[in-house]
Structure formats: structure tokens, C-alpha cells
Short mmCIF file of C-alpha atoms in Angstrom, two decimals:
data_model
loop_
_atom_site.label_atom_id
_atom_site.label_comp_id
_atom_site.label_asym_id
_atom_site.label_seq_id
_atom_site.Cartn_x
_atom_site.Cartn_y
_atom_site.Cartn_z
CA MET A 1 0.05 0.01 0.00
CA ILE A 2 0.86 2.42 1.94
CA ALA A 3 2.36 5.27 0.33
CA THR A 4 1.45 4.49 -3.32
CA THR A 5 1.82 7.85 -5.18
CA MET A 6 -0.52 8.68 -7.88
CA SER A 7 2.31 9.19 -10.38
CA ASP A 8 3.61 5.73 -9.60
CA THR A 9 0.35 4.23 -10.31
CA ALA A 10 0.04 6.27 -13.50
CA THR A 11 3.47 5.15 -14.79
CA VAL A 12 2.62 1.52 -14.06
CA ASN A 13 -0.57 1.73 -15.94
CA SER A 14 0.56 3.42 -19.02
CA ALA A 15 4.01 1.98 -19.22
CA ALA A 16 4.00 -1.65 -18.10
CA ARG A 17 0.26 -2.71 -18.42
CA PRO A 18 -0.66 -3.98 -21.86
CA GLN A 19 -2.62 -1.74 -24.09
CA GLY A 20 -6.43 -2.15 -23.95
CA LYS A 21 -8.13 -3.82 -21.12
CA ASP A 22 -8.77 -7.10 -22.74
CA ARG A 23 -9.18 -10.12 -20.40
CA ALA A 24 -6.64 -12.26 -22.35
CA ALA A 25 -3.88 -9.76 -21.69
CA LYS A 26 -4.84 -9.51 -17.89
CA LYS A 27 -4.71 -13.28 -17.78
CA ARG A 28 -1.28 -13.33 -19.14
CA ASP A 29 -0.16 -10.70 -16.53
CA PRO A 30 2.18 -12.41 -14.14
CA MET A 31 1.52 -9.82 -11.49
CA VAL A 32 -2.14 -11.06 -11.32
CA TRP A 33 -1.68 -14.79 -11.64
CA VAL A 34 1.74 -15.45 -10.11
CA ILE A 35 3.16 -12.59 -7.89
CA LYS A 36 0.04 -11.49 -6.04
CA PRO A 37 -1.05 -15.09 -5.05
CA ALA A 38 2.52 -15.82 -3.98
CA VAL A 39 2.54 -12.76 -1.79
CA TRP A 40 -0.77 -14.05 -0.24
CA VAL A 41 0.70 -17.37 0.47
CA LEU A 42 4.06 -15.88 1.86
CA CYS A 43 2.14 -13.32 3.94
CA LEU A 44 0.05 -15.83 5.58
CA ALA A 45 2.70 -18.42 6.10
CA PRO A 46 3.81 -17.05 9.62
CA LEU A 47 0.17 -16.98 10.73
CA ALA A 48 -0.18 -20.51 9.43
CA TRP A 49 2.85 -21.64 11.30
CA LEU A 50 1.68 -20.04 14.51
CA GLY A 51 -1.72 -21.87 14.07
CA TRP A 52 0.20 -25.11 13.63
CA LEU A 53 2.16 -24.49 16.81
CA VAL A 54 -1.03 -23.86 18.68
CA VAL A 55 -2.64 -27.05 17.47
CA GLU A 56 0.41 -28.99 18.10
CA THR A 57 0.66 -27.63 21.59
CA ILE A 58 -3.11 -28.24 22.38
CA TYR A 59 -3.51 -31.73 20.75
CA PHE A 60 -0.04 -33.24 20.66
CA GLY A 61 1.71 -31.92 23.61
CA GLY A 62 4.23 -29.76 21.59
CA ARG A 63 6.31 -27.26 23.31
CA GLY A 64 6.67 -24.90 20.42
CA LEU A 65 4.96 -22.22 22.05
CA SER A 66 7.37 -22.28 25.09
CA ALA A 67 6.37 -22.47 28.79
CA ASN A 68 4.77 -19.07 28.30
CA PRO A 69 2.44 -19.24 25.27
CA VAL A 70 0.96 -15.81 25.75
CA GLU A 71 4.26 -14.15 25.76
CA PHE A 72 5.47 -16.12 22.83
CA ILE A 73 2.43 -15.28 20.80
CA ASN A 74 2.79 -11.71 21.56
CA ARG A 75 6.50 -11.57 20.60
CA TYR A 76 5.95 -13.75 17.55
CA LEU A 77 3.07 -11.52 16.15
CA GLY A 78 4.98 -8.38 17.16
CA ASP A 79 8.06 -9.66 15.21
CA TRP A 80 6.21 -10.21 12.01
CA ALA A 81 4.33 -7.07 12.19
CA LEU A 82 7.45 -5.15 12.34
CA ARG A 83 8.84 -7.28 9.40
CA PHE A 84 5.92 -6.72 7.27
CA LEU A 85 5.95 -3.16 8.01
CA LEU A 86 9.61 -2.92 6.87
CA ILE A 87 8.82 -5.09 3.87
CA SER A 88 5.98 -2.76 2.75
CA LEU A 89 8.36 0.22 3.27
CA ALA A 90 10.83 -1.53 1.08
CA VAL A 91 8.71 -1.47 -1.95
CA THR A 92 9.49 1.99 -2.96
CA PRO A 93 13.23 1.62 -2.45
CA VAL A 94 13.27 -1.63 -4.62
CA ARG A 95 11.57 0.22 -7.35
CA ILE A 96 14.12 3.02 -7.05
CA LEU A 97 17.02 0.78 -6.87
CA THR A 98 16.14 -1.91 -9.49
CA GLY A 99 13.73 0.07 -11.72
CA TRP A 100 11.15 -2.76 -11.47
CA LYS A 101 8.03 -0.58 -11.60
CA GLN A 102 5.59 -3.51 -11.37
CA VAL A 103 6.66 -4.09 -7.84
CA VAL A 104 4.53 -1.09 -6.72
CA ARG A 105 1.42 -3.08 -7.43
CA VAL A 106 1.91 -5.26 -4.41
CA ARG A 107 2.69 -2.43 -2.11
CA ARG A 108 -0.98 -2.20 -0.68
CA LEU A 109 -1.16 -5.74 -0.27
CA LEU A 110 1.95 -5.84 1.84
CA GLY A 111 1.04 -2.73 3.83
CA LEU A 112 -2.40 -4.32 4.59
CA PHE A 113 -0.67 -7.48 5.85
CA ALA A 114 1.64 -5.31 7.94
CA PHE A 115 -1.46 -3.79 9.45
CA PHE A 116 -3.14 -7.26 9.81
CA TYR A 117 -0.10 -8.53 11.94
CA VAL A 118 -0.18 -5.38 13.95
CA VAL A 119 -3.71 -5.87 14.81
CA LEU A 120 -3.17 -9.42 15.86
CA HIS A 121 -0.38 -8.51 17.99
CA VAL A 122 -2.48 -5.92 19.78
CA ALA A 123 -5.50 -8.24 19.79
CA ASN A 124 -3.30 -10.96 21.64
CA TYR A 125 -2.10 -8.24 24.08
CA VAL A 126 -5.65 -7.04 24.85
CA GLY A 127 -7.50 -10.55 24.65
CA LEU A 128 -5.09 -12.87 26.00
CA ASP A 129 -2.48 -11.06 27.95
CA GLN A 130 -4.63 -8.72 29.69
CA PHE A 131 -7.87 -10.24 29.21
CA PHE A 132 -9.82 -7.14 28.45
CA ASN A 133 -8.91 -5.51 31.74
CA TRP A 134 -9.37 -2.13 30.21
CA GLU A 135 -8.02 -0.32 33.40
CA ALA A 136 -4.82 -2.20 33.38
CA ILE A 137 -4.35 -1.67 29.45
CA TRP A 138 -4.93 2.14 29.85
CA GLU A 139 -2.39 2.19 32.77
CA ASP A 140 0.07 0.41 30.49
CA VAL A 141 -0.59 2.88 27.69
CA ILE A 142 0.03 6.08 29.82
CA LYS A 143 2.61 4.62 32.12
CA ARG A 144 4.73 2.34 30.05
CA TRP A 145 6.52 4.25 27.36
CA TYR A 146 7.16 1.24 25.20
CA ILE A 147 3.41 0.52 25.01
CA THR A 148 2.66 4.09 24.40
CA VAL A 149 4.92 4.29 21.61
CA GLY A 150 3.68 1.00 20.16
CA MET A 151 0.10 2.27 20.49
CA ALA A 152 1.13 5.37 18.59
CA ALA A 153 2.45 3.01 15.81
CA LEU A 154 -0.92 1.42 15.62
CA LEU A 155 -2.94 4.61 15.62
CA CYS A 156 -0.88 5.86 12.72
CA LEU A 157 -1.77 2.82 10.51
CA ILE A 158 -5.45 2.79 11.12
CA PRO A 159 -6.26 5.70 8.86
CA LEU A 160 -4.12 4.35 6.19
CA ALA A 161 -5.76 0.93 6.19
CA VAL A 162 -9.21 2.58 6.02
CA THR A 163 -8.27 4.74 3.15
CA SER A 164 -6.48 1.97 1.30
CA THR A 165 -9.14 1.49 -1.22
CA LYS A 166 -9.57 3.30 -4.91
CA GLY A 167 -12.68 4.93 -3.56
CA TRP A 168 -10.83 6.60 -0.77
CA ILE A 169 -8.15 7.80 -3.04
CA LYS A 170 -10.78 9.64 -5.24
CA ARG A 171 -12.52 10.88 -2.24
CA ILE A 172 -9.73 12.68 -0.61
CA GLY A 173 -7.78 13.38 -3.86
CA GLY A 174 -4.38 11.92 -4.67
CA LYS A 175 -2.34 14.58 -3.43
CA ASN A 176 -4.00 14.65 0.03
CA TRP A 177 -3.82 10.72 0.09
CA ASN A 178 -0.29 10.79 -0.57
CA ARG A 179 0.33 13.45 2.19
CA LEU A 180 -1.73 11.28 4.57
CA HIS A 181 0.04 8.12 3.72
CA LYS A 182 3.34 9.54 4.74
CA LEU A 183 2.25 8.67 8.19
CA VAL A 184 3.62 5.02 7.62
CA TYR A 185 7.15 6.62 7.99
CA VAL A 186 5.89 7.76 11.58
CA SER A 187 4.52 4.47 12.26
CA GLY A 188 7.64 2.61 11.01
CA ALA A 189 9.81 4.77 13.35
CA ALA A 190 7.53 4.14 16.33
CA ALA A 191 7.53 0.43 15.62
CA CYS A 192 11.21 0.27 15.65
CA LEU A 193 11.53 2.44 18.78
CA HIS A 194 8.77 0.20 20.48
CA PHE A 195 10.92 -2.87 19.99
CA PHE A 196 14.15 -1.14 21.13
CA MET A 197 12.43 0.06 24.19
CA MET A 198 10.80 -3.21 24.87
CA ARG A 199 14.12 -5.20 25.14
CA LYS A 200 16.01 -4.94 28.23
CA GLY A 201 19.76 -4.13 28.40
CA LEU A 202 21.57 -3.16 25.23
CA GLN A 203 20.42 -5.60 22.62
CA TYR A 204 21.54 -5.91 18.95
CA GLU A 205 18.30 -7.17 17.37
CA PRO A 206 16.22 -3.97 17.71
CA LEU A 207 19.22 -2.03 16.29
CA VAL A 208 19.21 -4.10 13.10
CA TYR A 209 15.69 -3.43 12.50
CA ALA A 210 16.14 0.23 13.05
CA ALA A 211 19.09 0.11 10.81
CA ILE A 212 17.07 -1.35 7.96
CA PHE A 213 14.26 1.18 8.55
CA ALA A 214 16.94 4.04 8.33
CA GLY A 215 18.40 2.46 5.25
CA LEU A 216 15.00 2.32 3.50
CA MET A 217 14.39 5.96 4.47
CA LEU A 218 17.60 6.97 2.98
CA VAL A 219 17.15 5.39 -0.34
CA ARG A 220 13.78 7.51 -0.46
CA ALA A 221 15.58 10.73 0.64
CA VAL A 222 18.53 10.39 -1.82
CA GLU A 223 16.25 9.70 -4.70
CA PRO A 224 15.01 13.17 -5.50
CA LEU A 225 18.44 14.50 -5.11
CA LYS A 226 19.81 12.24 -7.58
CA ARG A 227 17.00 13.03 -10.03
CA ARG A 228 17.76 16.77 -9.49
CA PHE A 229 21.56 16.40 -10.13
CA SER A 230 21.21 14.08 -13.16
CA ALA A 231 18.44 16.20 -14.74
CA MET B 1 29.97 -34.09 48.40
CA LEU B 2 26.77 -35.87 47.99
CA ILE B 3 26.75 -36.03 44.36
CA LYS B 4 26.54 -39.55 42.92
CA HIS B 5 27.37 -40.15 39.24
CA ARG B 6 24.59 -41.91 37.38
CA LYS B 7 25.11 -45.39 36.47
CA ALA B 8 23.27 -46.59 33.55
CA SER B 9 21.24 -49.01 35.61
CA ASP B 10 20.01 -46.29 37.71
CA VAL B 11 16.47 -44.99 37.26
CA LEU B 12 15.91 -41.31 37.81
CA GLY B 13 12.63 -40.22 39.16
CA SER B 14 12.09 -38.17 35.97
CA GLU B 15 12.29 -41.16 33.98
CA ILE B 16 9.30 -42.74 35.68
CA THR B 17 7.33 -39.68 34.78
CA PRO B 18 6.41 -40.23 31.20
CA LYS B 19 5.53 -36.68 30.75
CA SER B 20 9.22 -35.67 30.59
CA VAL B 21 9.84 -38.19 27.96
CA PHE B 22 6.81 -37.43 25.98
CA ASP B 23 7.16 -33.75 26.10
CA ASP B 24 10.68 -33.40 24.76
CA ARG B 25 11.85 -35.87 22.10
CA ARG B 26 15.13 -33.98 21.81
CA ARG B 27 15.94 -34.33 25.61
CA PHE B 28 14.85 -38.00 25.32
CA LEU B 29 17.05 -38.77 22.56
CA LYS B 30 19.96 -36.91 24.17
CA THR B 31 19.73 -38.65 27.32
CA ALA B 32 19.29 -41.96 25.41
CA ALA B 33 22.40 -41.19 23.59
CA LEU B 34 24.37 -40.06 26.42
CA ALA B 35 23.30 -42.93 28.56
CA GLY B 36 24.88 -45.17 25.76
CA ALA B 37 27.96 -43.07 25.83
CA GLY B 38 28.03 -43.19 29.53
CA LEU B 39 28.14 -47.00 29.54
CA ALA B 40 31.00 -46.80 27.14
CA ALA B 41 32.80 -44.27 28.92
CA SER B 42 31.95 -45.25 32.52
CA ALA B 43 35.67 -45.91 33.31
CA LEU B 44 36.61 -42.27 32.43
CA PRO B 45 36.44 -39.96 35.52
CA SER B 46 36.15 -36.86 33.44
CA LEU B 47 32.69 -37.42 31.96
CA PRO B 48 31.31 -33.87 31.19
CA ALA B 49 28.80 -32.81 33.94
CA TYR B 50 26.04 -32.34 31.37
CA ALA B 51 26.41 -36.09 30.39
CA ALA B 52 23.59 -37.07 32.48
CA ARG B 53 20.91 -35.72 34.80
CA THR B 54 22.47 -36.57 38.07
CA LYS B 55 20.48 -37.41 41.08
CA LEU B 56 21.40 -35.72 44.29
CA ASP B 57 21.63 -38.00 47.39
CA GLY B 58 20.98 -37.30 50.98
CA VAL B 59 18.58 -34.37 50.31
CA VAL B 60 16.59 -33.62 53.48
CA LYS B 61 13.19 -32.16 53.71
CA SER B 62 12.98 -28.65 55.21
CA LYS B 63 10.17 -26.22 56.43
CA TRP B 64 9.66 -25.36 52.86
CA SER B 65 9.05 -28.80 51.46
CA ALA B 66 5.89 -30.06 49.78
CA GLU B 67 3.95 -30.51 52.96
CA SER B 68 3.84 -26.90 53.75
CA LEU B 69 3.34 -25.74 50.14
CA PRO B 70 -0.04 -23.83 49.71
CA GLU B 71 -2.57 -25.80 47.42
CA ASP B 72 -2.71 -23.21 44.87
CA ASP B 73 1.06 -23.23 44.34
CA PRO B 74 1.53 -26.66 42.33
CA ILE B 75 5.14 -27.30 41.40
CA ASN B 76 5.95 -26.27 37.82
CA SER B 77 7.15 -29.08 35.44
CA TYR B 78 10.88 -29.89 35.24
CA GLU B 79 10.44 -28.93 31.46
CA ASP B 80 9.03 -25.69 32.06
CA ALA B 81 11.73 -24.67 34.78
CA THR B 82 14.58 -25.87 32.46
CA SER B 83 13.51 -24.45 29.25
CA TYR B 84 12.16 -21.03 29.89
CA ASN B 85 14.35 -18.67 31.91
CA ASN B 86 16.61 -15.63 31.64
CA PHE B 87 20.17 -16.26 31.83
CA TYR B 88 21.57 -13.42 29.42
CA GLU B 89 25.19 -14.88 29.47
CA PHE B 90 23.75 -17.64 27.19
CA GLY B 91 21.48 -15.40 25.19
CA THR B 92 18.49 -13.12 25.58
CA ALA B 93 15.73 -15.45 24.44
CA LYS B 94 14.01 -17.59 27.00
CA GLY B 95 15.01 -20.66 25.28
CA ASP B 96 18.71 -19.65 24.67
CA PRO B 97 19.97 -20.61 28.10
CA LYS B 98 18.89 -24.19 27.48
CA ASP B 99 20.23 -24.17 23.85
CA ASN B 100 23.52 -22.68 24.42
CA ALA B 101 24.50 -23.88 28.11
CA GLN B 102 24.67 -27.53 27.25
CA ASP B 103 28.50 -27.58 26.93
CA PHE B 104 29.14 -25.20 29.83
CA LYS B 105 31.90 -26.48 32.01
CA THR B 106 30.98 -26.55 35.66
CA SER B 107 33.83 -28.69 36.87
CA PRO B 108 36.32 -27.96 38.14
CA TRP B 109 34.73 -24.90 39.95
CA GLU B 110 36.22 -22.39 42.25
CA ILE B 111 34.77 -19.53 44.21
CA MET B 112 36.92 -16.69 45.46
CA VAL B 113 35.85 -15.38 48.79
CA GLU B 114 37.25 -11.99 49.72
CA GLY B 115 36.77 -8.73 51.62
CA ALA B 116 35.77 -8.22 55.42
CA CYS B 117 36.03 -11.65 56.79
CA ALA B 118 38.57 -13.65 58.80
CA LYS B 119 39.03 -16.54 56.37
CA PRO B 120 39.11 -15.40 52.85
CA GLY B 121 40.44 -17.35 49.86
CA LYS B 122 39.68 -19.69 47.13
CA ILE B 123 37.55 -22.66 47.83
CA SER B 124 36.34 -25.33 45.44
CA PHE B 125 32.70 -26.11 44.78
CA GLU B 126 33.04 -29.43 46.50
CA ASP B 127 34.54 -27.88 49.67
CA LEU B 128 31.80 -25.38 49.78
CA ILE B 129 29.11 -27.91 49.62
CA LYS B 130 30.53 -30.64 51.75
CA PRO B 131 30.07 -29.50 55.34
CA ALA B 132 26.39 -28.58 54.57
CA THR B 133 23.17 -30.30 54.40
CA LEU B 134 21.45 -30.45 51.18
CA GLU B 135 17.84 -29.25 51.76
CA GLU B 136 14.78 -29.31 49.67
CA ARG B 137 13.45 -25.89 49.30
CA ILE B 138 10.26 -25.41 47.20
CA TYR B 139 9.88 -21.77 46.49
CA ARG B 140 7.75 -19.42 44.36
CA PHE B 141 10.00 -17.74 41.80
CA ARG B 142 8.88 -14.24 40.57
CA CYS B 143 10.53 -12.83 37.62
CA VAL B 144 10.57 -9.05 37.49
CA GLU B 145 8.90 -9.67 33.89
CA ALA B 146 5.66 -10.56 35.62
CA TRP B 147 5.75 -14.24 35.24
CA SER B 148 6.33 -16.79 37.97
CA MET B 149 6.85 -20.48 38.77
CA VAL B 150 7.05 -22.85 41.73
CA ILE B 151 10.41 -24.70 41.62
CA PRO B 152 11.72 -27.35 44.12
CA TRP B 153 15.27 -26.24 44.65
CA VAL B 154 17.91 -28.34 46.41
CA GLY B 155 20.30 -26.00 48.37
CA ILE B 156 22.13 -25.11 51.28
CA SER B 157 21.69 -22.27 53.77
CA LEU B 158 23.60 -19.17 52.54
CA GLY B 159 24.07 -17.95 56.07
CA ASP B 160 25.62 -21.01 57.26
CA VAL B 161 28.05 -21.07 54.32
CA LEU B 162 28.97 -17.27 54.97
CA LYS B 163 29.53 -17.75 58.49
CA ARG B 164 32.33 -20.13 57.87
CA PHE B 165 34.23 -17.43 56.50
CA GLU B 166 33.87 -15.36 59.70
CA PRO B 167 32.78 -11.97 58.33
CA THR B 168 33.85 -8.97 60.44
CA SER B 169 31.64 -6.14 61.60
CA ASP B 170 32.49 -4.29 58.42
CA ALA B 171 30.69 -6.94 56.38
CA ARG B 172 27.50 -5.02 55.92
CA TYR B 173 26.78 -6.24 52.39
CA VAL B 174 27.70 -9.37 50.46
CA TYR B 175 28.64 -9.03 46.77
CA PHE B 176 28.38 -11.84 44.22
CA GLU B 177 29.95 -12.22 40.76
CA THR B 178 28.97 -14.64 37.91
CA LEU B 179 31.68 -16.35 35.84
CA LEU B 180 33.22 -14.10 32.92
CA ASP B 181 33.94 -16.29 30.24
CA PRO B 182 32.78 -15.16 26.74
CA GLU B 183 34.08 -18.22 25.11
CA GLN B 184 31.81 -20.40 26.96
CA MET B 185 29.03 -17.80 27.32
CA PRO B 186 28.06 -16.38 24.00
CA GLY B 187 25.73 -13.75 25.37
CA GLN B 188 28.86 -12.08 27.02
CA ARG B 189 30.29 -11.34 23.61
CA ALA B 190 27.62 -8.48 23.23
CA PRO B 191 27.40 -5.46 25.58
CA VAL B 192 23.91 -6.29 26.74
CA LEU B 193 24.84 -5.87 30.38
CA ASN B 194 28.15 -4.55 31.90
CA TRP B 195 29.74 -8.23 32.28
CA PRO B 196 30.44 -9.87 34.61
CA TYR B 197 26.87 -9.95 36.23
CA LYS B 198 26.99 -8.46 39.64
CA GLU B 199 24.56 -8.80 42.55
CA GLY B 200 24.58 -8.07 46.21
CA LEU B 201 22.49 -8.60 49.36
CA ARG B 202 22.38 -6.61 52.70
CA ILE B 203 24.11 -9.06 55.30
CA ASP B 204 20.93 -9.62 57.29
CA GLU B 205 19.04 -10.49 53.84
CA ALA B 206 22.13 -12.88 53.08
CA MET B 207 21.68 -14.43 56.54
CA HIS B 208 18.04 -14.92 56.47
CA PRO B 209 16.90 -18.53 56.63
CA LEU B 210 15.14 -18.34 53.38
CA SER B 211 18.35 -17.40 51.40
CA ILE B 212 19.96 -20.52 50.07
CA LEU B 213 22.89 -21.27 47.45
CA ALA B 214 21.04 -23.80 45.17
CA VAL B 215 22.92 -26.42 43.65
CA GLY B 216 20.10 -28.66 42.62
CA MET B 217 16.55 -28.80 41.22
CA TYR B 218 13.88 -31.56 41.17
CA GLY B 219 16.24 -33.57 43.24
CA GLU B 220 18.93 -33.58 40.66
CA VAL B 221 22.17 -31.48 40.00
CA ILE B 222 21.05 -28.27 38.84
CA PRO B 223 21.06 -27.87 35.00
CA ASN B 224 23.62 -25.61 33.37
CA GLN B 225 20.96 -23.30 31.98
CA ASN B 226 19.75 -22.68 35.48
CA GLY B 227 22.82 -21.52 36.80
CA ALA B 228 25.01 -24.41 37.51
CA PRO B 229 26.97 -25.45 39.48
CA VAL B 230 25.76 -22.92 42.33
CA ARG B 231 23.36 -19.99 42.35
CA LEU B 232 21.65 -17.76 44.71
CA MET B 233 18.10 -18.08 45.53
CA VAL B 234 16.18 -15.46 47.52
CA PRO B 235 12.63 -16.08 46.91
CA TRP B 236 11.25 -12.84 48.19
CA LYS B 237 13.08 -10.79 45.46
CA TYR B 238 12.60 -10.63 41.89
CA GLY B 239 14.42 -13.54 40.09
CA PHE B 240 17.30 -11.36 38.56
CA LYS B 241 18.71 -10.85 42.24
CA SER B 242 19.34 -14.54 42.38
CA ILE B 243 22.83 -14.42 40.53
CA LYS B 244 23.86 -17.70 38.71
CA SER B 245 27.11 -19.54 38.29
CA ILE B 246 28.72 -17.71 41.24
CA VAL B 247 32.60 -17.43 41.30
CA LYS B 248 33.15 -14.56 43.57
CA ILE B 249 31.75 -13.67 46.96
CA LYS B 250 32.88 -10.53 48.64
CA PHE B 251 31.95 -9.03 52.07
CA GLN B 252 31.88 -5.25 52.08
CA LYS B 253 30.85 -2.21 53.78
CA ALA B 254 29.56 -0.15 50.91
CA MET B 255 26.36 -1.11 49.11
CA PRO B 256 27.64 -2.99 46.09
CA PRO B 257 26.88 -2.24 42.42
CA THR B 258 24.63 -4.60 40.72
CA SER B 259 24.30 -5.26 36.81
CA TRP B 260 20.58 -4.39 36.28
CA ASN B 261 20.97 -1.32 38.44
CA GLU B 262 24.11 0.04 36.41
CA ALA B 263 21.84 -0.81 33.20
CA ALA B 264 18.82 0.95 34.26
CA ALA B 265 18.94 2.45 37.72
CA ARG B 266 15.39 3.73 37.52
CA GLU B 267 14.03 0.37 36.76
CA TYR B 268 16.07 -2.10 39.00
CA GLY B 269 16.86 -0.96 42.55
CA PHE B 270 19.29 -2.54 44.86
CA TYR B 271 16.65 -4.27 47.00
CA SER B 272 14.12 -5.23 44.21
CA ASN B 273 11.79 -6.99 46.65
CA VAL B 274 8.72 -8.44 45.18
CA ASN B 275 6.13 -5.74 45.84
CA PRO B 276 2.78 -5.45 44.11
CA MET B 277 2.36 -1.87 45.29
CA VAL B 278 5.55 -0.47 43.56
CA SER B 279 5.03 -0.64 39.81
CA HIS B 280 7.88 -0.93 37.48
CA PRO B 281 8.48 1.41 34.52
CA ARG B 282 7.99 -1.67 32.30
CA TRP B 283 5.45 -3.73 34.16
CA SER B 284 2.85 -3.15 36.51
CA GLN B 285 3.88 -5.41 39.30
CA ALA B 286 0.39 -5.86 40.70
CA SER B 287 -0.20 -9.23 39.05
CA GLU B 288 1.76 -11.94 37.51
CA ARG B 289 1.16 -14.99 35.07
CA ARG B 290 2.11 -18.22 36.75
CA ILE B 291 3.59 -20.36 33.95
CA GLY B 292 0.93 -22.99 33.06
CA GLU B 293 -2.00 -20.68 33.73
CA LEU B 294 -3.79 -18.53 31.29
CA PHE B 295 -5.11 -15.92 33.66
CA LYS B 296 -3.08 -13.68 35.73
CA ARG B 297 -3.04 -13.82 39.42
CA LYS B 298 -2.33 -11.23 42.17
CA THR B 299 1.22 -10.72 43.10
CA LEU B 300 1.79 -11.13 46.82
CA MET B 301 3.89 -8.75 48.99
CA PHE B 302 7.39 -10.25 49.20
CA ASN B 303 6.20 -12.87 46.90
CA GLY B 304 4.26 -14.48 49.71
CA TYR B 305 7.14 -14.57 52.29
CA GLU B 306 5.97 -11.41 54.12
CA GLU B 307 5.69 -13.05 57.40
CA GLU B 308 9.23 -14.34 57.18
CA VAL B 309 11.00 -11.05 55.79
CA ALA B 310 8.92 -8.11 56.34
CA SER B 311 10.84 -7.32 59.64
CA LEU B 312 14.14 -6.74 57.59
CA TYR B 313 12.65 -3.71 55.99
CA GLU B 314 10.78 -2.08 59.03
CA GLY B 315 10.71 1.51 58.91
CA MET B 316 12.10 1.55 55.18
CA ASP B 317 10.08 3.43 52.59
CA LEU B 318 9.82 0.58 49.90
CA ARG B 319 8.86 3.00 47.16
CA LYS B 320 11.94 4.78 47.76
CA TRP B 321 14.16 1.62 48.23
CA TYR B 322 12.64 -0.36 45.34
#
């Protein structure tokens, strides 16, 4: 999704798509018949694996969810939420670096999957971990900074998910829509910070995620400069 | 010392329990393979300590044995207590200690005793344990991360051990240190904490009858991942106070530095007593998840040992001295 720009969409439509909207051409479009289904399968795979671990734990005495399944599920979903957020933020840099314009067409799908895992992560916290103890949840949100920051990351994503349809792009206009969807950068930064703050001591793993995020932002920042100098 | 090396014909209590076998194919295979290796190598005296789960003999019951355990505190499974814990020297994930500590060498092991005492010096693990009685101590274990377990430790009274070194009147605190060995402890290769791990107790806390040096769990030698060969266990404090794989004990006048306090002073105080009324910047400490239970339960003052230890802190503002 999330930061699809109208110009991107326009380029893709005119340059890469076959002329005329005949169905035969669409059927031959590998984006529709190969890449998008593959993205669906790959994006659902972590959830399917978690589902299997739950089944294995309940029915076969497996220990894949560790001694503390609620914590395991929380961290597993949080890890994947952050990973998918970074993957969706990597679409534009991939286009810039490789020139493969078609890739932009999976951006919305990836962004919505990122949102999907964020929602599951928070649902696990609210439902399983806190068991809908709203008082305790509110206290967490206002008192524990890493949770405050995490909630901010979620809040930034909600309007983006809501306005991810073509109808909404039309309704608010491409320019405003683009501006709104810049919020994903805030969300990505907040998610990285949330992960860093949540870990105790000085740990490398959150720094790796933050470095990847910074790298993706850097590619975006350098692009317009490069264009200006080469033009 | 009352540690008997396991003969192939010996049956472990845990082997009678089918759960531990069913639960973990990996451990089952490992035990089976090592039992075979043990047979072949039984003549060699230097069989690594991890080669078999070794039963401890002569463990006596204590005031904190099963008989006095509250009904709603069932003992956690061996599998839970040995596969899910924090021991950052072996990695920061809960399963890392078990995965990375299997080859950890715990014998020979020496402990340096120094500072304000009449009999400082180096003492071998065996000499430390020999004069003491191994007691079963079933304690609630409360991690600062708001999870808890009930674990049957085997240990010796810390107070009795410390008295043997004849601490002087300057010994107002006891400082403990974990082994520093990045080659064996992969977690120490990253600056997660200011290694080596450091902890401390006030002398009256250390002398308290609840405080033990644990050398076993579930009637067996303590597994490497749980702090072998000897760790502290002070059940009324958050788990990180109970320092593992101890190589140094020092009596001193000043309050000693502790690793977590150095890492984040606002989060981890020197005392770190379990206290549901004082919330931590990361976790409300009002409740906890007992491992094996879905719903949280209320956290008890001093982890339920209020009657025994509250007098240690009379007149102290526990909000200030968290």
C-alpha cells in the first residue's frame, strides 16, 4: 500500500500494462496470476505456522509455544508485524534501486498485511495477555513508554488501512492521500522504537531493525536529489 | 559431596514420569544417546557434567518442602523450569540458556571469597558444599517480567556458608559475581549488560533462613541453564537478584553495584523486593502470570514471604528503596 503515489500508479498503468483492457492480456499478466497469489501465501505463512504451533501444543503436547504461550504469541506476532511493516516500506526503495516498476502493485497488499499482523499483535495483548482488563491496559498505555509508543504506531496505521481503497483515493484526492500516507514513516519509526524500548539491556536485534528502517528511508531521501543532479 | 554419578542402571525419578519423555523428544534422544555414551565411557572419570541428569543423594526435607506448600502453588514441570528462563550470559531469548549452555563446563569450579572476613580465599565447589546439608526448598519464583513458577530447589543455607568465612563487623553487604567467560558464554560477547553479572544483598538478607545457595532442582544437580553449579536463591526478591554460576563472594561495607542497576537505575533498584504496590516502569507488578496458567493472579507482598522477611525492612520506605 501504503504510500502509493498517484504518479507511480500512473506510470505503471501506462508503461507496463498491456494496452487495452482485454481479459486475455490480464490473464497473461504475471502480477495477477503469479506474484500476487505468491505474496498472499508468503504473508499468511507466519500465521499458518503459529496456528500449527497452537494445534501442536493443544493436541499433541508440543512445546513450540514455550512455557509461556501468551508471551510467545505476543512476541511472534510483534516480530512479524514489524517485519511486514519494513517489507512494505521496502517496495519503493526496491523500485528506485532496481527500476522494476511493477513491484509497486504489491505495495498495498503488503501494507495491509503489516496492518493485519499489528492488529493481531495488539489483539493478543488486549485479549489473551490482559484479558480485556481495560483499566490495566490504559495504565500500560499511559505509564509504560514502550507501550505508549507501540500504540502510537498502531494509531498511525489505522487511517492508512481505512483509506487504502480506490474509492478513498478518489474521495480525498491523490495529493492529500499521498500526504496522509506519509504517516507510515512515523509508524515505522515508532514500531522500531517500541521494539528497542521493549528489550532490556543493550540488545542488537532491535538495532538491526532500526538500521534497516533507516536505510529504507535513506534510499527515499537520496532519490529526489539524484534526479535533480542528473536532470 | 553427596553427588552420585549416574550409573546406566539407575532409574531417575524423572524417567518414571512419562511426561518428561513425551514432552521433549530432543532431551529424550539426548539422554538415551548419552546414557549409551556413559556406558562406554564409565571408566573415564572426566565425563562432562552435562552428560547425564544426576540425582542428588541425602537431600533432606525442610520447612519449605511439599508438605507446607499452599494448595494453589503446584510445582511447575521440570520441562518448564529448565527450558524457559533468563540467563543473558547464554542469550536473551527464553530458550537460549537451554540451547547454549549444554556444553558449559562447571567442574572444576572455584569460588573466590574476599573482603571483610577472617577466612578469605579460594574454595572449590566441593569444599563449599561438603560440610552443609542439602535441603529441599520449594519456592515461588517471581520474575520481574511478571511471570512466576514454583520450583523445588535443592540448596544449602547461605547464612551457614557465609559464617564459615567469619565475616567481620565491616561486612554490611555481600557482593556476588558470575563467571566471566565469553568463550563459553556467548551472551557475554555482546554488551547487553556490563559483564560480569554482579549482584548483592544486605548482610541480614543474606543471613536470612530463606536465602540459599541452590545446587540442585527437582532432586537432581542443577542444569547448566539454571545457573550451575551454584546460584543464589532469595525467593522474596525478583528473580534477577538470584545470581547464577557464582565465582566470587565478597563481604564489604558499601552497598555493592549490581548489573541491572547499572544498566537502568530507575528500573532496577538494589533491593528489588517483590512488591505489588510499587510498579516498575515496564510492568505493573500488581499481578503475574504463573507459568502454566492462562489468567493472571495477584502478586503477593514479598512474593508471599511477608511473614518471614517483612521485619528486615521495618521503617523503610519501599517506594524509595525499590
